[in-house]
Amino acid sequence: MRTILITGPGGSGRTTLAAATALAAAAEGTRTLVLGTDRTDSLGAALGVTTGPAPVQAAPHLTAWRPDAAQDFRRDLVALQDRASSALDLLGASRLDPDELTPLPGAEELALLRALRDAALSEKYDTLVVDLPPAPQALALLALPEELRRYLRRLLPPERQAARALRPVLGRLAGVPMPAEWLYETAARWDLELAAVEAVVADRGTVVRLVAEPGPAGSDALRTARLGLALRGLATDVVVANRVLPEASPDTWLAGPVAQQRKTLEEWREAYDVHTVAHLGHDPRGIDDLTALAVPGTAPTAPAADWPVTDRLGEDGVLIWQIPLPGAIREELDLVRRGDELVVTAGRFRRVVPLPSVLRRCTVDGAALRDGELRIRFAPDPGLWPQDR
């Protein structure tokens, strides 16, 4: 399945273009699902149908769905209370009734990730278009599965489950109760669910499409989003320049905005694969308006982002790990080696990355940022590297 994740700065028209992209894919005869994330039904307003917790048919071959975070939150918390019933009874805690539960911060993000996973595993669709939140929230959302899995592995390591038979004995010796079996089972289930979401996001059939209006604010947002996506190893296929004004217009007051857009587009085309979408003169509403936008197609246009390891042992005695970081600034870049992980900080973004197996037997020998690519040199550790006989 092809997955297109659409984001951009707030107010850039990303929801409208997500609807138009999904409609274009459906017009090609592919079974398409468009996922909405806004609390208000902006997706339905663009499509001309009402969307909600139940998927609806928006056009031939096109299904629209806006997951209900409150419903999912209530169901998950009630299930958690049932699993932890013995612990709650021991503490004398009273249970929460589903009717009094309201979603906590983060519930909407988790609901969207679950919907993304369910849609990918259902095999009902050929193309999935996701209207992500504005870029800053979208980048945090896309990082969530990997980060949560890492936290779970650190707090509840899977290998400790093998010692579950000893927990009652250890609990008596320590004088405190040890984690119950349901806690490890819950952690294992969450890890499996998060792994499924992470696989969808990291799949080679998944790309991110950035939407922005040509202008200084749009340029800053694109530069930041592109760096954050690159650090996550996510591929960007095209940048959609939205609401582009006509060059030839009888309105003289448009001369300034048109000139600014023209200059911005020239700069963008030097750095991105740009597709322009004309301003219709009104807010697009309904199938006809969405079709008139002429959005880019859904065929793959960009290879998946790779972080290759180059063998230069023969020439320089090092291995080089190449990490594309377009837009990164040397002064805002930081690297910390911690065991078998590398903590990479680029501007406002940070990622803890497991080292490839061959690099775990090496020491860091230096790093350089050149032409938007971070190159980290690793020298073999004599105590760990295989020696020639």
mmCIF file of C-alpha atoms in Angstrom:
data_model
loop_
_atom_site.group_PDB
_atom_site.id
_atom_site.type_symbol
_atom_site.label_atom_id
_atom_site.label_comp_id
_atom_site.label_asym_id
_atom_site.label_seq_id
_atom_site.Cartn_x
_atom_site.Cartn_y
_atom_site.Cartn_z
ATOM 1 C CA MET A 1 0.000 0.000 0.000
ATOM 2 C CA ARG A 2 1.170 3.504 -0.811
ATOM 3 C CA THR A 3 0.943 5.959 2.089
ATOM 4 C CA ILE A 4 1.134 9.733 1.631
ATOM 5 C CA LEU A 5 1.501 11.791 4.803
ATOM 6 C CA ILE A 6 0.607 15.441 4.236
ATOM 7 C CA THR A 7 1.659 18.267 6.528
ATOM 8 C CA GLY A 8 2.836 21.851 6.485
ATOM 9 C CA PRO A 9 2.592 25.063 8.470
ATOM 10 C CA GLY A 10 -0.763 25.905 9.981
ATOM 11 C CA GLY A 11 -3.108 27.703 7.590
ATOM 12 C CA SER A 12 -1.320 26.424 4.486
ATOM 13 C CA GLY A 13 -4.348 24.516 3.190
ATOM 14 C CA ARG A 14 -2.938 21.070 3.904
ATOM 15 C CA THR A 15 -6.360 19.535 4.716
ATOM 16 C CA THR A 16 -7.815 20.740 1.425
ATOM 17 C CA LEU A 17 -4.841 19.369 -0.502
ATOM 18 C CA ALA A 18 -5.029 16.076 1.398
ATOM 19 C CA ALA A 19 -8.651 15.754 0.276
ATOM 20 C CA ALA A 20 -7.690 16.701 -3.296
ATOM 21 C CA THR A 21 -4.799 14.198 -3.316
ATOM 22 C CA ALA A 22 -7.055 11.399 -2.097
ATOM 23 C CA LEU A 23 -9.683 12.320 -4.701
ATOM 24 C CA ALA A 24 -7.039 12.257 -7.459
ATOM 25 C CA ALA A 25 -5.884 8.797 -6.339
ATOM 26 C CA ALA A 26 -9.477 7.518 -6.266
ATOM 27 C CA ALA A 27 -10.097 8.947 -9.750
ATOM 28 C CA GLU A 28 -7.345 6.627 -10.996
ATOM 29 C CA GLY A 29 -9.433 3.693 -9.786
ATOM 30 C CA THR A 30 -7.383 2.847 -6.699
ATOM 31 C CA ARG A 31 -9.127 2.082 -3.410
ATOM 32 C CA THR A 32 -8.243 5.140 -1.358
ATOM 33 C CA LEU A 33 -8.710 6.120 2.277
ATOM 34 C CA VAL A 34 -8.179 9.657 3.559
ATOM 35 C CA LEU A 35 -7.650 10.073 7.308
ATOM 36 C CA GLY A 36 -8.483 13.375 9.009
ATOM 37 C CA THR A 37 -7.068 14.648 12.290
ATOM 38 C CA ASP A 38 -8.805 17.953 13.000
ATOM 39 C CA ARG A 39 -11.346 18.130 15.805
ATOM 40 C CA THR A 40 -13.587 20.172 13.528
ATOM 41 C CA ASP A 41 -14.699 18.523 10.319
ATOM 42 C CA SER A 42 -12.494 20.519 7.960
ATOM 43 C CA LEU A 43 -11.905 17.372 5.895
ATOM 44 C CA GLY A 44 -15.633 16.864 5.441
ATOM 45 C CA ALA A 45 -16.075 20.541 4.556
ATOM 46 C CA ALA A 46 -13.540 20.178 1.738
ATOM 47 C CA LEU A 47 -15.065 16.925 0.446
ATOM 48 C CA GLY A 48 -18.661 18.041 0.830
ATOM 49 C CA VAL A 49 -19.576 15.152 3.158
ATOM 50 C CA THR A 50 -19.722 14.723 6.924
ATOM 51 C CA THR A 51 -16.842 12.664 8.327
ATOM 52 C CA GLY A 52 -16.543 11.097 11.755
ATOM 53 C CA PRO A 53 -15.735 7.914 13.721
ATOM 54 C CA ALA A 54 -17.365 5.707 11.089
ATOM 55 C CA PRO A 55 -15.737 5.626 7.613
ATOM 56 C CA VAL A 56 -17.971 7.166 4.916
ATOM 57 C CA GLN A 57 -17.988 6.955 1.145
ATOM 58 C CA ALA A 58 -16.955 10.405 -0.126
ATOM 59 C CA ALA A 59 -16.656 9.575 -3.842
ATOM 60 C CA PRO A 60 -16.230 6.503 -6.045
ATOM 61 C CA HIS A 61 -13.283 4.474 -4.656
ATOM 62 C CA LEU A 62 -12.774 7.091 -1.915
ATOM 63 C CA THR A 63 -13.433 6.556 1.817
ATOM 64 C CA ALA A 64 -13.029 9.300 4.433
ATOM 65 C CA TRP A 65 -12.482 8.656 8.136
ATOM 66 C CA ARG A 66 -11.915 10.943 11.119
ATOM 67 C CA PRO A 67 -11.156 8.797 14.215
ATOM 68 C CA ASP A 68 -12.783 9.696 17.541
ATOM 69 C CA ALA A 69 -10.047 10.124 20.171
ATOM 70 C CA ALA A 70 -12.567 10.263 23.042
ATOM 71 C CA GLN A 71 -14.104 6.916 22.112
ATOM 72 C CA ASP A 72 -10.743 5.181 21.838
ATOM 73 C CA PHE A 73 -9.508 6.720 25.100
ATOM 74 C CA ARG A 74 -12.548 5.496 27.050
ATOM 75 C CA ARG A 75 -12.224 1.990 25.649
ATOM 76 C CA ASP A 76 -8.496 1.754 26.419
ATOM 77 C CA LEU A 77 -8.799 3.079 29.968
ATOM 78 C CA VAL A 78 -11.700 0.783 30.805
ATOM 79 C CA ALA A 79 -9.675 -2.175 29.497
ATOM 80 C CA LEU A 80 -6.678 -1.074 31.567
ATOM 81 C CA GLN A 81 -8.846 -0.873 34.700
ATOM 82 C CA ASP A 82 -10.082 -4.401 34.068
ATOM 83 C CA ARG A 83 -6.536 -5.760 33.736
ATOM 84 C CA ALA A 84 -5.369 -3.920 36.853
ATOM 85 C CA SER A 85 -8.449 -4.798 38.897
ATOM 86 C CA SER A 86 -6.519 -6.695 41.585
ATOM 87 C CA ALA A 87 -4.046 -3.856 42.098
ATOM 88 C CA LEU A 88 -6.834 -1.266 42.222
ATOM 89 C CA ASP A 89 -8.766 -3.341 44.762
ATOM 90 C CA LEU A 90 -5.621 -3.733 46.873
ATOM 91 C CA LEU A 91 -5.193 0.041 46.918
ATOM 92 C CA GLY A 92 -8.857 0.646 47.632
ATOM 93 C CA ALA A 93 -9.221 2.734 44.489
ATOM 94 C CA SER A 94 -12.633 3.353 42.993
ATOM 95 C CA ARG A 95 -12.988 2.776 39.281
ATOM 96 C CA LEU A 96 -13.766 5.483 36.775
ATOM 97 C CA ASP A 97 -17.011 5.219 34.857
ATOM 98 C CA PRO A 98 -16.686 5.489 31.040
ATOM 99 C CA ASP A 99 -19.183 8.370 30.955
ATOM 100 C CA GLU A 100 -16.951 10.566 33.130
ATOM 101 C CA LEU A 101 -13.786 10.051 31.099
ATOM 102 C CA THR A 102 -12.448 12.812 28.861
ATOM 103 C CA PRO A 103 -9.368 12.410 26.646
ATOM 104 C CA LEU A 104 -6.019 13.458 28.092
ATOM 105 C CA PRO A 105 -3.374 15.329 26.070
ATOM 106 C CA GLY A 106 -1.898 12.935 23.530
ATOM 107 C CA ALA A 107 -5.083 10.875 23.096
ATOM 108 C CA GLU A 108 -5.734 12.321 19.645
ATOM 109 C CA GLU A 109 -2.232 11.454 18.458
ATOM 110 C CA LEU A 110 -2.548 7.879 19.721
ATOM 111 C CA ALA A 111 -5.979 7.558 18.071
ATOM 112 C CA LEU A 112 -4.522 8.657 14.734
ATOM 113 C CA LEU A 113 -1.584 6.247 15.016
ATOM 114 C CA ARG A 114 -3.952 3.397 15.752
ATOM 115 C CA ALA A 115 -6.143 4.346 12.785
ATOM 116 C CA LEU A 116 -3.036 4.485 10.587
ATOM 117 C CA ARG A 117 -2.053 0.996 11.708
ATOM 118 C CA ASP A 118 -5.554 -0.435 11.280
ATOM 119 C CA ALA A 119 -5.900 1.049 7.795
ATOM 120 C CA ALA A 120 -2.552 -0.370 6.694
ATOM 121 C CA LEU A 121 -3.304 -3.841 8.058
ATOM 122 C CA SER A 122 -6.866 -4.022 6.741
ATOM 123 C CA GLU A 123 -5.777 -4.618 3.105
ATOM 124 C CA LYS A 124 -8.942 -2.812 2.013
ATOM 125 C CA TYR A 125 -7.091 0.084 0.411
ATOM 126 C CA ASP A 126 -4.380 0.639 -2.182
ATOM 127 C CA THR A 127 -3.586 4.230 -1.199
ATOM 128 C CA LEU A 128 -3.729 5.892 2.202
ATOM 129 C CA VAL A 129 -3.658 9.697 2.455
ATOM 130 C CA VAL A 130 -3.210 11.119 5.959
ATOM 131 C CA ASP A 131 -3.968 14.747 6.797
ATOM 132 C CA LEU A 132 -1.413 15.206 9.567
ATOM 133 C CA PRO A 133 -1.481 18.107 12.059
ATOM 134 C CA PRO A 134 0.681 21.194 11.362
ATOM 135 C CA ALA A 135 4.353 20.389 10.859
ATOM 136 C CA PRO A 136 5.678 20.807 14.436
ATOM 137 C CA GLN A 137 2.982 18.521 15.870
ATOM 138 C CA ALA A 138 3.289 16.142 12.914
ATOM 139 C CA LEU A 139 7.017 15.663 13.479
ATOM 140 C CA ALA A 140 6.424 14.854 17.150
ATOM 141 C CA LEU A 141 3.637 12.456 16.165
ATOM 142 C CA LEU A 142 5.795 10.578 13.655
ATOM 143 C CA ALA A 143 8.522 10.214 16.287
ATOM 144 C CA LEU A 144 6.121 8.867 18.910
ATOM 145 C CA PRO A 145 6.097 5.116 18.027
ATOM 146 C CA GLU A 146 9.880 4.814 18.034
ATOM 147 C CA GLU A 147 10.268 6.866 21.218
ATOM 148 C CA LEU A 148 7.541 4.990 23.134
ATOM 149 C CA ARG A 149 9.002 1.613 22.148
ATOM 150 C CA ARG A 150 12.397 2.746 23.397
ATOM 151 C CA TYR A 151 10.900 3.870 26.728
ATOM 152 C CA LEU A 152 9.067 0.561 27.138
ATOM 153 C CA ARG A 153 12.223 -1.452 26.476
ATOM 154 C CA ARG A 154 14.136 0.558 29.076
ATOM 155 C CA LEU A 155 11.426 0.492 31.748
ATOM 156 C CA LEU A 156 10.206 -3.076 31.180
ATOM 157 C CA PRO A 157 12.916 -5.019 29.317
ATOM 158 C CA PRO A 158 11.432 -8.072 27.570
ATOM 159 C CA GLU A 159 14.239 -10.314 28.806
ATOM 160 C CA ARG A 160 13.126 -9.804 32.419
ATOM 161 C CA GLN A 161 9.930 -11.676 31.667
ATOM 162 C CA ALA A 162 11.969 -14.867 31.682
ATOM 163 C CA ALA A 163 12.470 -14.398 35.432
ATOM 164 C CA ARG A 164 8.761 -14.000 36.214
ATOM 165 C CA ALA A 165 8.783 -17.242 38.245
ATOM 166 C CA LEU A 166 11.249 -15.603 40.648
ATOM 167 C CA ARG A 167 9.244 -12.426 41.172
ATOM 168 C CA PRO A 168 7.213 -13.710 44.162
ATOM 169 C CA VAL A 169 10.445 -14.804 45.891
ATOM 170 C CA LEU A 170 12.176 -11.526 45.051
ATOM 171 C CA GLY A 171 9.146 -9.617 46.290
ATOM 172 C CA ARG A 172 9.293 -11.350 49.697
ATOM 173 C CA LEU A 173 13.038 -10.751 49.966
ATOM 174 C CA ALA A 174 12.761 -7.100 48.992
ATOM 175 C CA GLY A 175 9.675 -6.487 51.086
ATOM 176 C CA VAL A 176 7.920 -4.719 48.171
ATOM 177 C CA PRO A 177 5.580 -6.134 45.502
ATOM 178 C CA MET A 178 7.207 -6.865 42.152
ATOM 179 C CA PRO A 179 5.563 -5.890 38.832
ATOM 180 C CA ALA A 180 2.569 -8.074 38.100
ATOM 181 C CA GLU A 181 2.349 -10.345 35.087
ATOM 182 C CA TRP A 182 -0.339 -8.189 33.469
ATOM 183 C CA LEU A 183 2.087 -5.260 33.382
ATOM 184 C CA TYR A 184 4.577 -7.174 31.260
ATOM 185 C CA GLU A 185 1.800 -8.541 29.071
ATOM 186 C CA THR A 186 0.450 -5.031 28.536
ATOM 187 C CA ALA A 187 3.920 -3.718 27.702
ATOM 188 C CA ALA A 188 4.439 -6.547 25.197
ATOM 189 C CA ARG A 189 1.086 -5.809 23.538
ATOM 190 C CA TRP A 190 1.826 -2.080 23.335
ATOM 191 C CA ASP A 191 5.248 -2.793 21.871
ATOM 192 C CA LEU A 192 3.663 -4.974 19.185
ATOM 193 C CA GLU A 193 1.096 -2.306 18.306
ATOM 194 C CA LEU A 194 3.694 0.451 18.207
ATOM 195 C CA ALA A 195 5.963 -1.719 16.044
ATOM 196 C CA ALA A 196 3.138 -2.071 13.510
ATOM 197 C CA VAL A 197 2.708 1.716 13.358
ATOM 198 C CA GLU A 198 6.455 2.256 13.131
ATOM 199 C CA ALA A 199 6.601 -0.203 10.230
ATOM 200 C CA VAL A 200 3.954 1.763 8.318
ATOM 201 C CA VAL A 201 5.769 5.079 8.848
ATOM 202 C CA ALA A 202 9.170 3.617 7.923
ATOM 203 C CA ASP A 203 7.883 1.604 4.936
ATOM 204 C CA ARG A 204 9.464 2.390 1.572
ATOM 205 C CA GLY A 205 5.985 3.016 0.200
ATOM 206 C CA THR A 206 5.470 5.886 2.651
ATOM 207 C CA VAL A 207 6.373 9.469 1.754
ATOM 208 C CA VAL A 208 5.743 12.858 3.300
ATOM 209 C CA ARG A 209 4.299 15.659 1.172
ATOM 210 C CA LEU A 210 4.901 19.197 2.427
ATOM 211 C CA VAL A 211 2.355 21.948 1.736
ATOM 212 C CA ALA A 212 3.155 25.647 2.148
ATOM 213 C CA GLU A 213 2.272 29.051 0.714
ATOM 214 C CA PRO A 214 5.229 30.686 -1.068
ATOM 215 C CA GLY A 215 6.626 33.348 1.236
ATOM 216 C CA PRO A 216 9.133 33.914 4.068
ATOM 217 C CA ALA A 217 7.028 32.090 6.684
ATOM 218 C CA GLY A 218 6.540 29.130 4.367
ATOM 219 C CA SER A 219 10.286 28.979 3.637
ATOM 220 C CA ASP A 220 11.177 28.871 7.329
ATOM 221 C CA ALA A 221 8.593 26.172 7.995
ATOM 222 C CA LEU A 222 9.794 24.031 5.085
ATOM 223 C CA ARG A 223 13.426 24.268 6.146
ATOM 224 C CA THR A 224 12.587 23.181 9.689
ATOM 225 C CA ALA A 225 10.224 20.386 8.622
ATOM 226 C CA ARG A 226 12.670 19.007 6.087
ATOM 227 C CA LEU A 227 15.417 18.743 8.692
ATOM 228 C CA GLY A 228 13.109 17.055 11.214
ATOM 229 C CA LEU A 229 11.913 14.542 8.619
ATOM 230 C CA ALA A 230 15.457 13.773 7.473
ATOM 231 C CA LEU A 231 16.552 13.052 11.040
ATOM 232 C CA ARG A 232 13.706 10.514 11.209
ATOM 233 C CA GLY A 233 14.807 8.966 7.916
ATOM 234 C CA LEU A 234 11.523 9.918 6.231
ATOM 235 C CA ALA A 235 11.398 10.646 2.514
ATOM 236 C CA THR A 236 9.824 13.832 1.113
ATOM 237 C CA ASP A 237 8.486 13.417 -2.411
ATOM 238 C CA VAL A 238 7.313 16.916 -3.429
ATOM 239 C CA VAL A 239 6.734 20.343 -1.947
ATOM 240 C CA VAL A 240 3.309 21.668 -2.918
ATOM 241 C CA ALA A 241 3.303 25.446 -3.266
ATOM 242 C CA ASN A 242 -0.324 26.240 -2.517
ATOM 243 C CA ARG A 243 -2.469 29.263 -3.402
ATOM 244 C CA VAL A 244 -0.120 30.551 -6.087
ATOM 245 C CA LEU A 245 -1.426 33.826 -7.510
ATOM 246 C CA PRO A 246 -1.690 34.400 -11.274
ATOM 247 C CA GLU A 247 1.240 36.218 -12.866
ATOM 248 C CA ALA A 248 -0.966 38.243 -15.177
ATOM 249 C CA SER A 249 -3.639 40.036 -13.170
ATOM 250 C CA PRO A 250 -5.459 43.337 -13.774
ATOM 251 C CA ASP A 251 -5.376 44.006 -10.024
ATOM 252 C CA THR A 252 -2.353 46.232 -9.403
ATOM 253 C CA TRP A 253 -2.393 45.545 -5.656
ATOM 254 C CA LEU A 254 -1.432 41.939 -6.430
ATOM 255 C CA ALA A 255 1.910 42.994 -7.945
ATOM 256 C CA GLY A 256 3.724 42.883 -4.592
ATOM 257 C CA PRO A 257 2.426 39.458 -3.432
ATOM 258 C CA VAL A 258 2.988 38.002 -6.909
ATOM 259 C CA ALA A 259 6.607 39.200 -6.960
ATOM 260 C CA GLN A 260 7.214 37.765 -3.477
ATOM 261 C CA GLN A 261 5.753 34.412 -4.491
ATOM 262 C CA ARG A 262 7.826 34.376 -7.694
ATOM 263 C CA LYS A 263 11.045 34.991 -5.783
ATOM 264 C CA THR A 264 10.202 32.337 -3.183
ATOM 265 C CA LEU A 265 9.347 29.758 -5.847
ATOM 266 C CA GLU A 266 12.687 30.352 -7.587
ATOM 267 C CA GLU A 267 14.481 29.656 -4.292
ATOM 268 C CA TRP A 268 12.384 26.580 -3.575
ATOM 269 C CA ARG A 269 13.030 25.042 -6.991
ATOM 270 C CA GLU A 270 16.759 25.095 -6.254
ATOM 271 C CA ALA A 271 16.256 22.960 -3.124
ATOM 272 C CA TYR A 272 13.016 20.986 -3.608
ATOM 273 C CA ASP A 273 10.912 19.220 -6.185
ATOM 274 C CA VAL A 274 8.114 21.822 -6.370
ATOM 275 C CA HIS A 275 4.557 21.482 -7.667
ATOM 276 C CA THR A 276 2.427 24.629 -7.808
ATOM 277 C CA VAL A 277 -1.311 24.744 -7.108
ATOM 278 C CA ALA A 278 -3.128 27.842 -8.284
ATOM 279 C CA HIS A 279 -5.312 30.009 -6.061
ATOM 280 C CA LEU A 280 -8.940 29.481 -7.077
ATOM 281 C CA GLY A 281 -10.018 32.857 -5.769
ATOM 282 C CA HIS A 282 -12.143 31.218 -3.073
ATOM 283 C CA ASP A 283 -11.937 28.430 -0.494
ATOM 284 C CA PRO A 284 -12.207 25.095 -2.360
ATOM 285 C CA ARG A 285 -15.378 23.209 -1.464
ATOM 286 C CA GLY A 286 -16.677 20.016 -3.017
ATOM 287 C CA ILE A 287 -15.496 17.569 -5.663
ATOM 288 C CA ASP A 288 -15.370 20.046 -8.558
ATOM 289 C CA ASP A 289 -13.156 22.530 -6.703
ATOM 290 C CA LEU A 290 -10.826 19.800 -5.452
ATOM 291 C CA THR A 291 -10.444 18.430 -8.977
ATOM 292 C CA ALA A 292 -9.672 21.927 -10.286
ATOM 293 C CA LEU A 293 -6.687 22.199 -7.914
ATOM 294 C CA ALA A 294 -4.700 19.778 -10.095
ATOM 295 C CA VAL A 295 -2.583 18.356 -7.269
ATOM 296 C CA PRO A 296 0.472 16.190 -8.021
ATOM 297 C CA GLY A 297 -0.076 12.513 -8.681
ATOM 298 C CA THR A 298 0.355 9.733 -6.164
ATOM 299 C CA ALA A 299 2.943 7.685 -8.062
ATOM 300 C CA PRO A 300 6.268 7.274 -6.203
ATOM 301 C CA THR A 301 8.582 10.210 -6.957
ATOM 302 C CA ALA A 302 11.278 9.901 -4.304
ATOM 303 C CA PRO A 303 13.463 7.025 -3.099
ATOM 304 C CA ALA A 304 13.417 6.099 0.560
ATOM 305 C CA ALA A 305 15.945 7.933 2.681
ATOM 306 C CA ASP A 306 18.944 5.704 3.471
ATOM 307 C CA TRP A 307 21.765 6.091 5.975
ATOM 308 C CA PRO A 308 24.533 4.033 4.319
ATOM 309 C CA VAL A 309 27.798 2.928 5.915
ATOM 310 C CA THR A 310 30.739 3.360 3.534
ATOM 311 C CA ASP A 311 33.742 1.059 3.940
ATOM 312 C CA ARG A 312 36.978 3.058 3.742
ATOM 313 C CA LEU A 313 39.055 0.720 5.869
ATOM 314 C CA GLY A 314 41.491 0.051 3.057
ATOM 315 C CA GLU A 315 42.082 3.726 2.193
ATOM 316 C CA ASP A 316 41.666 5.612 5.492
ATOM 317 C CA GLY A 317 41.180 2.897 8.121
ATOM 318 C CA VAL A 318 37.647 4.056 8.960
ATOM 319 C CA LEU A 319 34.004 3.346 8.275
ATOM 320 C CA ILE A 320 31.837 6.377 7.419
ATOM 321 C CA TRP A 321 28.191 6.595 8.428
ATOM 322 C CA GLN A 322 26.399 9.018 6.086
ATOM 323 C CA ILE A 323 23.298 10.719 7.531
ATOM 324 C CA PRO A 324 21.455 13.168 5.224
ATOM 325 C CA LEU A 325 20.507 16.291 7.206
ATOM 326 C CA PRO A 326 19.509 18.974 4.677
ATOM 327 C CA GLY A 327 19.300 22.394 6.270
ATOM 328 C CA ALA A 328 21.340 21.424 9.336
ATOM 329 C CA ILE A 329 23.611 24.098 10.842
ATOM 330 C CA ARG A 330 26.990 23.082 12.214
ATOM 331 C CA GLU A 331 26.610 25.209 15.361
ATOM 332 C CA GLU A 332 23.265 23.550 16.161
ATOM 333 C CA LEU A 333 24.515 19.988 15.662
ATOM 334 C CA ASP A 334 25.506 17.716 18.544
ATOM 335 C CA LEU A 335 26.505 14.037 18.757
ATOM 336 C CA VAL A 336 26.807 11.822 21.829
ATOM 337 C CA ARG A 337 27.850 8.165 21.704
ATOM 338 C CA ARG A 338 26.194 6.139 24.463
ATOM 339 C CA GLY A 339 26.871 2.428 24.339
ATOM 340 C CA ASP A 340 25.341 1.005 21.172
ATOM 341 C CA GLU A 341 23.342 4.168 20.506
ATOM 342 C CA LEU A 342 24.069 7.567 19.021
ATOM 343 C CA VAL A 343 22.170 10.640 20.243
ATOM 344 C CA VAL A 344 21.871 13.084 17.322
ATOM 345 C CA THR A 345 20.676 16.642 17.950
ATOM 346 C CA ALA A 346 20.005 18.884 14.953
ATOM 347 C CA GLY A 347 18.504 22.238 15.847
ATOM 348 C CA ARG A 348 15.291 21.649 17.810
ATOM 349 C CA PHE A 349 15.207 17.940 16.939
ATOM 350 C CA ARG A 350 16.805 14.997 18.716
ATOM 351 C CA ARG A 351 16.852 11.295 17.967
ATOM 352 C CA VAL A 352 18.428 8.322 19.719
ATOM 353 C CA VAL A 353 19.575 5.986 16.952
ATOM 354 C CA PRO A 354 20.802 2.390 17.363
ATOM 355 C CA LEU A 355 24.192 1.938 15.752
ATOM 356 C CA PRO A 356 24.464 -0.522 12.855
ATOM 357 C CA SER A 357 26.015 -3.749 14.117
ATOM 358 C CA VAL A 358 29.345 -3.192 12.359
ATOM 359 C CA LEU A 359 29.759 0.217 14.035
ATOM 360 C CA ARG A 360 29.172 -1.111 17.537
ATOM 361 C CA ARG A 361 32.668 -2.569 17.446
ATOM 362 C CA CYS A 362 34.165 0.815 16.579
ATOM 363 C CA THR A 363 34.995 4.088 18.282
ATOM 364 C CA VAL A 364 33.970 7.497 16.953
ATOM 365 C CA ASP A 365 36.909 9.065 15.121
ATOM 366 C CA GLY A 366 35.320 12.394 14.156
ATOM 367 C CA ALA A 367 32.443 13.910 12.214
ATOM 368 C CA ALA A 368 31.840 16.564 9.567
ATOM 369 C CA LEU A 369 28.789 18.269 8.095
ATOM 370 C CA ARG A 370 29.187 18.837 4.385
ATOM 371 C CA ASP A 371 26.622 19.630 1.669
ATOM 372 C CA GLY A 372 23.689 18.799 3.934
ATOM 373 C CA GLU A 373 25.124 15.428 4.945
ATOM 374 C CA LEU A 374 26.557 14.413 8.309
ATOM 375 C CA ARG A 375 29.497 12.040 7.906
ATOM 376 C CA ILE A 376 30.616 10.274 11.080
ATOM 377 C CA ARG A 377 33.920 8.402 11.027
ATOM 378 C CA PHE A 378 34.267 5.200 13.012
ATOM 379 C CA ALA A 379 37.601 3.480 13.661
ATOM 380 C CA PRO A 380 37.663 -0.263 14.525
ATOM 381 C CA ASP A 381 38.217 -0.940 18.232
ATOM 382 C CA PRO A 382 41.220 -3.304 18.410
ATOM 383 C CA GLY A 383 39.720 -5.054 21.440
ATOM 384 C CA LEU A 384 36.493 -5.866 19.607
ATOM 385 C CA TRP A 385 37.417 -5.991 15.911
ATOM 386 C CA PRO A 386 38.253 -9.402 14.365
ATOM 387 C CA GLN A 387 41.994 -9.754 13.848
ATOM 388 C CA ASP A 388 43.604 -11.364 10.807
ATOM 389 C CA ARG A 389 45.518 -14.506 11.652
#
